Short mmCIF file of C-alpha atoms (C1' of nucleotides) in Angstrom, two decimals:
data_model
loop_
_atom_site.label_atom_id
_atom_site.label_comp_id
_atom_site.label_asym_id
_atom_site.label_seq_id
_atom_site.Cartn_x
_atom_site.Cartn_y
_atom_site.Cartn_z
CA UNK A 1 3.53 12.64 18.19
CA UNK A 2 0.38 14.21 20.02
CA UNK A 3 -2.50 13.42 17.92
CA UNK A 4 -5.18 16.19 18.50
CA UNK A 5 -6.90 16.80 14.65
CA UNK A 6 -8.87 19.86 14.68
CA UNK A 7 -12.83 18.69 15.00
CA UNK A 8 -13.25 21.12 11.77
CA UNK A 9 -11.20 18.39 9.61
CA UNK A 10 -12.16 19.37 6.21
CA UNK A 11 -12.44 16.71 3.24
CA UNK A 12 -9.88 17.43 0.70
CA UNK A 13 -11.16 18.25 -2.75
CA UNK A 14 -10.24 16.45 -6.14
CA UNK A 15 -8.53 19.76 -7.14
CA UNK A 16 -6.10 19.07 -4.45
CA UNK A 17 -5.25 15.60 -5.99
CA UNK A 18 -4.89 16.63 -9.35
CA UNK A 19 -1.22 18.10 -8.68
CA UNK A 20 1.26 15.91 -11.08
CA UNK A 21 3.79 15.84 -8.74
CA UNK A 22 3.25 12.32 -7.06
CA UNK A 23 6.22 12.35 -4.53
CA UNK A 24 5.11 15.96 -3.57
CA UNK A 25 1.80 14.30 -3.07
CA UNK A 26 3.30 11.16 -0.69
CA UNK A 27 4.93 13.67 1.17
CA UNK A 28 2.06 16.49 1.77
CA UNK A 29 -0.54 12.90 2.58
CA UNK A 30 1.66 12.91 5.82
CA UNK A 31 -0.88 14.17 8.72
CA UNK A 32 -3.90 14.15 6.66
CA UNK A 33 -6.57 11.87 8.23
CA UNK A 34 -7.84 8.51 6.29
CA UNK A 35 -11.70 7.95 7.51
CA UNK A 36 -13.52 4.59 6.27
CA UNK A 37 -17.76 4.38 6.46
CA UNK A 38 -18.65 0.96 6.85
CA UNK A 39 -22.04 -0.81 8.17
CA UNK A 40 -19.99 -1.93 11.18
CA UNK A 41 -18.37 1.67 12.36
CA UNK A 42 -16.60 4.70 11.30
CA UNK A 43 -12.85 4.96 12.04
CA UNK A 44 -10.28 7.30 11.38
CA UNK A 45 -6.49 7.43 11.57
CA UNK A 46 -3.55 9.74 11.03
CA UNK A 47 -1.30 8.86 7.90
CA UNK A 48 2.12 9.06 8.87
CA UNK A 49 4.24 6.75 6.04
CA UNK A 50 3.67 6.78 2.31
CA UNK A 51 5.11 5.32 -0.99
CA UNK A 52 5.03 7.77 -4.43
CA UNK A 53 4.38 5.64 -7.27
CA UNK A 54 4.91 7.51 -10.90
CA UNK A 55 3.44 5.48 -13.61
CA UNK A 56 5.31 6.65 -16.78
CA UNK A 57 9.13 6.15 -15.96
CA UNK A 58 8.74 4.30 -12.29
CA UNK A 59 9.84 0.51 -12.53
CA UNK A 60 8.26 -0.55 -9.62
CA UNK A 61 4.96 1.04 -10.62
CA UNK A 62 2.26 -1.29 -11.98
CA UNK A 63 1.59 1.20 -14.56
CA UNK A 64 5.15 1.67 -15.62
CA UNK A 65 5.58 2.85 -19.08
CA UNK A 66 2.35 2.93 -19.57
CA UNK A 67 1.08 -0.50 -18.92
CA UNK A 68 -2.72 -0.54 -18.70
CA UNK A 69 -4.58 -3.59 -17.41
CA UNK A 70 -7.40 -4.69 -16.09
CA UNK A 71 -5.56 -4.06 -12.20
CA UNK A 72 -4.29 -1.13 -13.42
CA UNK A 73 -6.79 1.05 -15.22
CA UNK A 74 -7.59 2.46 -11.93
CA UNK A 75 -4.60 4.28 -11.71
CA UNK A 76 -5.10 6.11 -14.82
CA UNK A 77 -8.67 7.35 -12.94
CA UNK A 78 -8.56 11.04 -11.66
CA UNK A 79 -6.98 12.08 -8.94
CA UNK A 80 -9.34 11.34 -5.30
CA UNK A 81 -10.06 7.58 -6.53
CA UNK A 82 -8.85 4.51 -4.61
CA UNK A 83 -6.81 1.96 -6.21
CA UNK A 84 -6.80 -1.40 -3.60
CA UNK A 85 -5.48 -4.36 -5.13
CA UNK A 86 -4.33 -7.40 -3.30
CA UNK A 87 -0.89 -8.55 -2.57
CA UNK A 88 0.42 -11.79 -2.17
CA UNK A 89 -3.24 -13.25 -2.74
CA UNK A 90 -4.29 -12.40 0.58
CA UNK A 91 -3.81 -8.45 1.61
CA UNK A 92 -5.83 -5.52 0.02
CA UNK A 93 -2.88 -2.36 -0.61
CA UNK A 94 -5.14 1.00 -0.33
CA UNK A 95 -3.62 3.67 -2.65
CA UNK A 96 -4.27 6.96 -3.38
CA UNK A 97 -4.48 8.18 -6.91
CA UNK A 98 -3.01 11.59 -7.79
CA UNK A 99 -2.58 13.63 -10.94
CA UNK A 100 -5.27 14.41 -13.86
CA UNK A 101 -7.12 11.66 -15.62
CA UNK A 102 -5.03 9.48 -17.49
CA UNK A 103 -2.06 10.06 -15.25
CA UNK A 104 -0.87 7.15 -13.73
CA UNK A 105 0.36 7.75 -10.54
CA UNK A 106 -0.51 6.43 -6.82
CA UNK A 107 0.32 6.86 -3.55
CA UNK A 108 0.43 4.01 -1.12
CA UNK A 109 -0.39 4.73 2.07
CA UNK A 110 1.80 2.65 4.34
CA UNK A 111 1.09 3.03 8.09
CA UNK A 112 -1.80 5.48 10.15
CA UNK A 113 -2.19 6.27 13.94
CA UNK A 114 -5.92 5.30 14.82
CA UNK A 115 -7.69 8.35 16.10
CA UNK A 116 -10.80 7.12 16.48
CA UNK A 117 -12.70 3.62 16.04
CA UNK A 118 -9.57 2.05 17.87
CA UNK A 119 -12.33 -0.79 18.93
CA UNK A 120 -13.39 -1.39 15.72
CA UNK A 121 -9.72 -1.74 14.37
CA UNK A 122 -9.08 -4.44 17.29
CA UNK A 123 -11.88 -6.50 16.58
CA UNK A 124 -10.93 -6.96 12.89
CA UNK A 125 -7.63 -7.31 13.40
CA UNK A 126 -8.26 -9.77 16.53
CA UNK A 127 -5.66 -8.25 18.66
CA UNK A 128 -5.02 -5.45 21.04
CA UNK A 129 -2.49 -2.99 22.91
CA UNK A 130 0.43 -3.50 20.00
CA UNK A 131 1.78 -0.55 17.19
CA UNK A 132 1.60 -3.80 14.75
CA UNK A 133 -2.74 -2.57 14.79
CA UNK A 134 -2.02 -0.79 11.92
CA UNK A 135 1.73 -0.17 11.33
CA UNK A 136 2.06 -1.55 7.40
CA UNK A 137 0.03 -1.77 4.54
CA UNK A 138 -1.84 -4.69 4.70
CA UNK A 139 -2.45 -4.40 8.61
CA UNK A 140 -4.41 -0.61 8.31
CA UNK A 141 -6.69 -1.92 5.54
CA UNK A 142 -7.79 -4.75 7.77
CA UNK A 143 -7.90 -2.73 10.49
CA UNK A 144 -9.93 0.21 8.87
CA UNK A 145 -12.46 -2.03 7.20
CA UNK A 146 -10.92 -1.03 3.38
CA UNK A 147 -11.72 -3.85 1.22
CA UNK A 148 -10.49 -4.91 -2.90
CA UNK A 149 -14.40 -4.15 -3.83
CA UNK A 150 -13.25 -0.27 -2.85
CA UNK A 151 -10.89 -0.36 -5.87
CA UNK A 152 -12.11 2.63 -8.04
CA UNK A 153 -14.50 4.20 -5.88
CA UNK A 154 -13.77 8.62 -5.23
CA UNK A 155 -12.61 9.89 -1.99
CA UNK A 156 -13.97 13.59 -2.48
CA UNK A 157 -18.07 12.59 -2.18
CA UNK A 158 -19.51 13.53 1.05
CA UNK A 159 -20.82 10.14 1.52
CA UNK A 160 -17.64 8.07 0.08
CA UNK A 161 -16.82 5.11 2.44
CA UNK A 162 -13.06 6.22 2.31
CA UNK A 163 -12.30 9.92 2.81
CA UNK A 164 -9.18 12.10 3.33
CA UNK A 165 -9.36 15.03 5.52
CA UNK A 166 -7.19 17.61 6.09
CA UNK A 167 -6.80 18.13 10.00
CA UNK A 168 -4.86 21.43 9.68
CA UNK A 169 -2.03 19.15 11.13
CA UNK A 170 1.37 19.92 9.80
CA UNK A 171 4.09 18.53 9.94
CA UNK A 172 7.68 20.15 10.74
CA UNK A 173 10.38 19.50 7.61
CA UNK A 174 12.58 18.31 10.32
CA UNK A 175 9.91 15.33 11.27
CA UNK A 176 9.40 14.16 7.90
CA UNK A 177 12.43 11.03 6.84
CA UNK A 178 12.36 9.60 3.45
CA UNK A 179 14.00 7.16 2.14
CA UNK A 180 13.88 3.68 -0.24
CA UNK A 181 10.93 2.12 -0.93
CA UNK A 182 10.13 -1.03 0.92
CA UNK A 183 9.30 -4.29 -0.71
CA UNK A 184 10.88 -3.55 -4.55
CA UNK A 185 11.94 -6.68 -6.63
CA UNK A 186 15.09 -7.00 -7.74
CA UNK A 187 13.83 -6.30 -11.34
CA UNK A 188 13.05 -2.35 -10.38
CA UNK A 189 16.95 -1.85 -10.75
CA UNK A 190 17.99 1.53 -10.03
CA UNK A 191 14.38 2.94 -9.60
CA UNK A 192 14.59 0.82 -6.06
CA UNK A 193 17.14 3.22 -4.92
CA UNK A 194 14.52 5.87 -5.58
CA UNK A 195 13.75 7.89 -2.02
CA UNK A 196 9.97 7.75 -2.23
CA UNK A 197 9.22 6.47 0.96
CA UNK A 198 7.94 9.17 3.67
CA UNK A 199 7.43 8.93 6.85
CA UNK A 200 6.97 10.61 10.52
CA UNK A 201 10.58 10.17 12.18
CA UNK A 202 10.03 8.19 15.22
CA UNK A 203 5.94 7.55 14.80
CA UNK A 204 5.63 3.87 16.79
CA UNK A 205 2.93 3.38 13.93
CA UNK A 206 5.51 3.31 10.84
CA UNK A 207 5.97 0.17 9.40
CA UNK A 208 8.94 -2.08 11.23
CA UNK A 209 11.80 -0.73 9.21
CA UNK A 210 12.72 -3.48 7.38
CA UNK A 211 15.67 -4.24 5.83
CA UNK A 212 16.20 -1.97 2.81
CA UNK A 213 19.21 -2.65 1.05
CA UNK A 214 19.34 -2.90 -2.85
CA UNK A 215 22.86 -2.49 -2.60
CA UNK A 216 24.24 -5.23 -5.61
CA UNK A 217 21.44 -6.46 -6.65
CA UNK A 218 21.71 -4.76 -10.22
"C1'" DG B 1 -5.76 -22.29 -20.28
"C1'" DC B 2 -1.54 -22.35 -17.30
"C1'" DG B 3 2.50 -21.34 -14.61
"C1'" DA B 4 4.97 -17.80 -12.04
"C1'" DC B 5 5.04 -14.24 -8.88
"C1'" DG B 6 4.09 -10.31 -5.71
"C1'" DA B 7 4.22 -2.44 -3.11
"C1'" DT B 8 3.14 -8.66 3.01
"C1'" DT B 9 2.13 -10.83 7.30
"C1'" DC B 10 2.39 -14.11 10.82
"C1'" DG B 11 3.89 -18.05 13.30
"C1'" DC B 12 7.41 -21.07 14.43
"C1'" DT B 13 12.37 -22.09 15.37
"C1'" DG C 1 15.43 -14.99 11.07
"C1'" DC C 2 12.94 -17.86 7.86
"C1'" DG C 3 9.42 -19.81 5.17
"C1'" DA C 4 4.59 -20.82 4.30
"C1'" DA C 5 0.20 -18.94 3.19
"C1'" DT C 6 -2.72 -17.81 -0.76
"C1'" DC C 7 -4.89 -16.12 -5.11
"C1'" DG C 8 -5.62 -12.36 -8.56
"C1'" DT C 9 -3.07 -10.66 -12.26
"C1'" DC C 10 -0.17 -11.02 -16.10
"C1'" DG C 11 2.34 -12.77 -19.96
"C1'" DC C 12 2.85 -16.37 -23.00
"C1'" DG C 13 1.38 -20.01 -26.12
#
DNA sequence: GCGACGATTCGCT
DNA sequence: GCGAATCGTCGCG
């Protein structure tokens, strides 16, 4: 895909995440740009996968049925906050909350294509010239600076240090694939079968597409 | 308190 | 392709 964002990129408004409709959400998120403000740089990227996570009735939601916790009371926030919580001890997961205050649902945001700050991205991630810069979950938050002390913090402020803009990108119906969410436990049962996971067909910066097969497991 | 585990990644075979 | 890394969170006692 030719990444040209219009230079009039305008930041999207907390109106525009209170819409209740989470997997409309992780679907419209594809081609909006992610920009991070940190002391060392700016840099901004292209989202181009996503994950819709619906707290209520979701099994493979933190939140589901209604479980509120200390790592999950951020998802109840209003829609335009950050949730980042780390995974597997080591790797900070930047989501996107949607829906009205005390709605719990989140959208992960699973791969971007740098647009600009490419350097920066490099240097934290100590590698160059690969897709793998930012093509999965825990690689773009590394890359883009996005940190667990970002958990809670609102996207719509002019001076946030994460932002979401929309580039008046958009992207064709017949680009956009969905299907199973990646990395479910066996414990989500049929909720794993779920197609929540969006993505731009063919985008070198998707996550590798893993094995997704829940196929007996419940 | 304590043990188990995870919306993953990377390096080694 | 497989398994270790690595630690905050959660549920239980």
């Amino acid at each position: 895909m030719l990444m040209n964002p219009d230079t009039t990129a305008k930041l999207l408004t907390s109106a525009y995440y209170q819409n209740e409709d989470v997997v409309l959400m992780a679907r419209d998120l594809l081609g909006k740009m992610i920009v991070t403000h940190t002391p060392e740089g700016t840099c901004s990227a292209i989202i181009v996968e996503t994950e819709a996570y619906r707290g209520p009735d979701d099994r493979g939601c933190h939140a589901f049925g209604g479980r509120y916790t200390e790592r999950t009371k951020t998802m109840y926030m209003s829609g335009g906050t950050a949730y980042v919580y780390t995974c597997y001890g080591v790797h900070p997961m930047m989501n996107v909350v949607t829906g009205q205050l005390g709605q719990a649902h989140a959208v992960l945001i699973r791969g971007v294509e740098p647009v600009d700050g490419k350097e920066l991205m490099e240097v934290r991630r100590k590698m160059t010239g690969s897709h793998s810069l930012t093509s999965g979950p825990g690689k773009l938050t590394i890359a883009m600076g996005i940190t667990r002390d970002m958990d809670g913090i609102s996207l719509v402020e002019n001076n946030a240090s994460i932002q979401i803009m929309d580039t008046g990108i958009t992207i064709p119906e017949a680009e956009i694939e969905s299907g199973p969410r990646i990395g479910m436990s066996i414990h989500v049962g049929s909720c794993s079968h779920r197609p929540w996971r969006f993505y731009i067909r063919g985008n070198p910066w998707v996550s590798k597409p893993l094995k997704v097969d829940y196929t007996g497991k419940w």
